[in-house]
Coordinates of C-alpha atoms and ligand atoms in Angstrom, one line a residue:
M1 CA 28.2 81.5 58.2
T2 CA 24.9 79.6 57.8
Q3 CA 24.9 75.9 56.7
D4 CA 23.6 77.2 53.3
E5 CA 26.5 79.6 52.9
L6 CA 28.9 76.7 53.7
K7 CA 27.3 74.6 51.0
T8 CA 27.7 77.5 48.4
L9 CA 31.4 77.8 49.4
V10 CA 32.1 74.1 48.7
G11 CA 29.9 74.0 45.7
R12 CA 31.9 76.8 44.1
A13 CA 35.3 75.3 45.2
A14 CA 34.4 71.9 43.5
L15 CA 34.7 73.7 40.2
D16 CA 38.4 73.7 40.6
Y17 CA 38.4 69.9 40.3
V18 CA 36.5 69.9 36.9
T19 CA 38.8 70.0 33.8
P20 CA 37.7 72.6 31.3
G21 CA 35.7 70.9 28.4
S22 CA 35.3 67.7 30.2
I23 CA 32.2 65.6 31.2
V24 CA 31.5 65.8 34.9
G25 CA 29.8 63.3 37.2
V26 CA 27.2 64.9 39.3
G27 CA 25.5 63.7 42.5
T28 CA 22.4 64.7 44.2
G29 CA 21.4 66.9 47.0
S30 CA 21.3 70.5 48.4
T31 CA 25.0 70.8 48.4
V32 CA 25.2 69.5 44.9
D33 CA 22.6 72.0 43.9
K34 CA 25.1 74.7 44.8
F35 CA 27.6 73.0 42.6
I36 CA 25.3 73.0 39.6
D37 CA 24.4 76.7 40.3
A38 CA 28.4 77.5 40.2
L39 CA 28.6 75.5 37.0
G40 CA 25.9 77.6 35.5
E41 CA 27.6 80.7 36.4
A42 CA 30.9 79.4 35.0
L43 CA 29.2 78.5 31.7
R44 CA 27.9 81.9 31.4
A45 CA 31.5 83.3 31.4
D46 CA 32.9 80.2 29.2
P47 CA 30.3 78.2 27.3
K48 CA 32.8 75.5 26.9
R49 CA 33.5 75.1 30.6
V50 CA 31.9 71.7 30.6
A51 CA 31.1 69.4 27.6
G52 CA 28.3 67.6 29.5
A53 CA 27.4 65.7 32.7
V54 CA 26.3 62.3 33.8
S55 CA 23.8 62.7 36.4
S56 CA 22.8 60.5 39.5
S57 CA 19.1 61.6 39.7
V58 CA 16.1 62.9 37.9
R59 CA 16.4 65.9 40.2
S60 CA 20.0 66.8 39.1
T61 CA 19.3 66.1 35.6
Q62 CA 16.5 68.5 35.5
R63 CA 18.7 71.2 37.2
L64 CA 21.6 70.5 34.6
E65 CA 19.3 70.6 31.6
A66 CA 17.7 73.8 32.8
L67 CA 21.2 75.3 32.4
G68 CA 21.6 73.9 28.9
I69 CA 24.2 71.3 30.1
P70 CA 23.9 68.1 28.0
V71 CA 23.2 65.0 30.2
L72 CA 24.6 61.9 28.8
P73 CA 23.2 58.4 29.9
A74 CA 25.8 56.6 32.1
E75 CA 25.7 53.5 29.9
Q76 CA 27.1 55.6 27.0
V77 CA 30.1 56.8 29.2
E78 CA 33.2 54.6 29.8
G79 CA 34.9 56.8 32.2
L80 CA 34.9 60.2 33.9
G81 CA 37.8 62.1 35.5
V82 CA 35.7 63.4 38.5
Y83 CA 32.3 62.8 40.3
I84 CA 31.2 65.6 42.6
D85 CA 28.7 64.7 45.3
G86 CA 27.6 65.4 48.9
A87 CA 27.4 63.2 51.8
D88 CA 25.3 62.6 55.0
E89 CA 28.4 61.6 57.0
I90 CA 32.1 61.2 56.0
D91 CA 34.9 59.9 58.2
H92 CA 38.5 60.8 58.4
R93 CA 39.3 57.9 55.8
G94 CA 36.9 59.2 53.1
Y95 CA 34.1 56.7 54.0
M96 CA 30.8 58.0 53.7
I97 CA 27.1 57.5 54.4
K98 CA 24.9 58.6 51.6
G99 CA 21.4 58.2 50.4
G100 CA 19.5 60.9 52.5
G101 CA 18.1 62.0 49.0
A102 CA 17.3 58.4 48.1
A103 CA 19.6 58.5 45.1
L104 CA 22.3 56.2 46.4
T105 CA 22.1 53.5 43.7
R106 CA 22.6 55.7 40.9
E107 CA 25.2 57.7 42.9
K108 CA 27.4 54.5 43.3
I109 CA 27.0 53.7 39.6
V110 CA 28.2 57.2 38.5
A111 CA 30.9 57.2 41.2
E112 CA 32.3 54.0 39.9
L113 CA 32.8 55.5 36.5
A114 CA 35.0 58.3 37.9
E115 CA 38.6 58.2 38.7
R116 CA 38.1 60.5 41.8
F117 CA 35.2 61.1 44.0
V118 CA 35.3 64.7 45.3
C119 CA 32.8 65.0 48.2
I120 CA 31.4 68.5 49.1
A121 CA 30.0 68.9 52.5
D122 CA 29.6 71.4 55.4
E123 CA 31.6 70.6 58.4
S124 CA 28.8 69.1 60.4
K125 CA 29.1 66.0 58.1
L126 CA 32.5 64.9 59.5
V127 CA 32.3 62.2 62.0
Q128 CA 34.7 59.9 63.9
V129 CA 32.6 56.7 63.1
L130 CA 29.9 56.3 60.6
G131 CA 26.4 55.4 61.8
K132 CA 24.9 58.3 63.8
F133 CA 22.9 59.4 60.6
P134 CA 20.3 56.6 59.9
L135 CA 21.8 54.4 57.2
P136 CA 19.7 54.5 54.0
V137 CA 19.4 51.2 52.1
E138 CA 17.6 50.7 48.8
V139 CA 15.6 47.6 49.0
I140 CA 13.3 45.8 46.7
P141 CA 9.9 46.2 48.3
M142 CA 9.0 42.5 49.0
A143 CA 12.3 42.1 50.9
A144 CA 11.8 45.1 53.2
A145 CA 10.5 43.3 56.4
Q146 CA 13.3 40.6 56.2
V147 CA 16.0 43.2 55.7
I148 CA 14.7 45.2 58.7
R149 CA 14.8 41.9 60.7
A150 CA 18.5 41.3 59.6
F151 CA 19.6 44.8 60.8
A152 CA 17.8 44.1 64.1
K153 CA 20.3 41.3 64.6
L154 CA 23.2 43.8 64.1
G155 CA 21.5 46.1 66.6
G156 CA 20.0 48.5 64.1
A157 CA 16.5 49.7 64.0
G158 CA 15.1 50.0 60.5
R159 CA 12.0 51.6 59.1
V160 CA 10.9 52.0 55.5
R161 CA 10.9 55.9 54.6
E162 CA 7.4 57.0 54.2
G163 CA 6.2 58.3 50.9
V164 CA 9.5 57.6 49.0
T165 CA 10.0 55.5 46.0
T166 CA 13.4 55.7 44.4
D167 CA 14.0 56.5 40.8
N168 CA 14.4 52.7 40.4
G169 CA 11.1 51.9 41.8
N170 CA 12.3 50.6 45.2
V171 CA 11.9 51.6 48.9
I172 CA 14.5 53.1 51.3
V173 CA 15.0 51.5 54.7
D174 CA 16.7 53.9 57.0
V175 CA 18.5 52.0 59.8
S176 CA 19.4 53.8 63.2
G177 CA 21.6 52.7 66.0
L178 CA 24.6 51.2 64.0
S179 CA 28.4 52.1 64.6
I180 CA 30.1 51.1 61.5
A181 CA 33.8 50.5 62.5
D182 CA 34.8 48.6 59.3
P183 CA 32.8 50.3 56.4
A184 CA 34.3 48.2 53.7
A185 CA 33.5 44.8 55.3
F186 CA 30.0 46.2 56.2
E187 CA 29.3 47.3 52.7
A188 CA 30.6 44.1 51.2
D189 CA 28.2 42.0 53.6
V190 CA 25.0 43.9 53.4
N191 CA 25.2 44.2 49.6
Q192 CA 24.9 40.5 49.6
W193 CA 21.6 40.3 51.5
P194 CA 18.8 39.2 49.1
G195 CA 16.6 42.1 48.2
V196 CA 19.2 44.7 49.1
V197 CA 19.9 46.8 45.9
T198 CA 22.5 49.2 47.4
V199 CA 23.6 50.0 50.9
G200 CA 24.4 53.7 51.7
V201 CA 27.8 53.0 53.0
F202 CA 30.3 54.1 50.3
A203 CA 33.6 52.4 50.9
R204 CA 34.5 50.9 47.5
N205 CA 33.5 54.3 46.2
R206 CA 34.9 56.4 49.1
A207 CA 35.9 59.9 48.5
A208 CA 39.5 60.8 47.2
V209 CA 39.1 64.4 48.3
C210 CA 36.6 66.2 50.6
L211 CA 36.0 69.8 50.4
L212 CA 34.7 70.6 53.7
G213 CA 32.9 74.0 54.4
T214 CA 34.0 75.7 57.7
P215 CA 33.7 79.3 58.9
A216 CA 37.3 79.7 58.3
G217 CA 36.9 78.7 54.6
V218 CA 37.2 75.4 52.7
R219 CA 39.2 72.7 54.4
T220 CA 40.5 70.2 51.9
M221 CA 41.0 66.6 53.0
T222 CA 42.7 64.2 50.7
F223 CA 42.5 60.4 51.5
Ligands
5RP1 C1 21.4 61.9 48.2 C2 22.8 62.0 49.0 C3 23.2 63.4 49.3 O1 24.6 63.5 48.8 C4 23.3 63.5 50.8 O2 22.0 63.2 51.3 C5 23.7 64.9 51.4 O3 22.7 65.8 50.9 P1 22.8 67.3 51.1 O4 23.8 67.9 50.4 O5 21.4 67.9 50.8 O6 23.1 67.4 52.6 O7 23.4 61.0 49.3 O8 21.1 60.5 48.1

């Protein structure tokens, strides 16, 4: 099976976690695009399959609205049953690195609203220790150089992602060379650095479930 087919598999499987008629939290990325496609198919069979969505990016909002799914502003929603999103890396405890699509800040905001984070990913995303994928960090532009220097002290090599401005008007610093043994402590620390808007370690908002696409089918991991 190709990586694309594995993404389609888990995108479809995620529908089982969406309560009929509910409002669903929707992440960002190529795997989430497959989930949105599956949602579109389900809606054709049952127009009441979902009542609406809270989206984590302009990209996902456009795709949802193209299917006629009402997208509610996060500030008008008090809680969600489930948030469906991909990951750049996930470990065996449900901790993740996210932000490859630069949407990490809004992803954390919507994930925080949800009772359960359901991660959908192909099996290449499962790792023993987070950090091989360059860690995305959303940073206020004037702090980028000092944040890069701070990561250098931890052994990380940071660089500003070229040509990318986030939906919030900030830059992304991608940091290579880290090995993140204690994701919760790391997230809490880096989030305090002046100018850091969001670090792409999802520990507070880790996955409750991961639907991992494998050639043998969907492997369900619960944490
Ligand atoms: C976007 C993200 C994505 O979930 C992550 O990059 C995975 O993307 P894909 O499903 O395309 O592999 O965090 O900010």
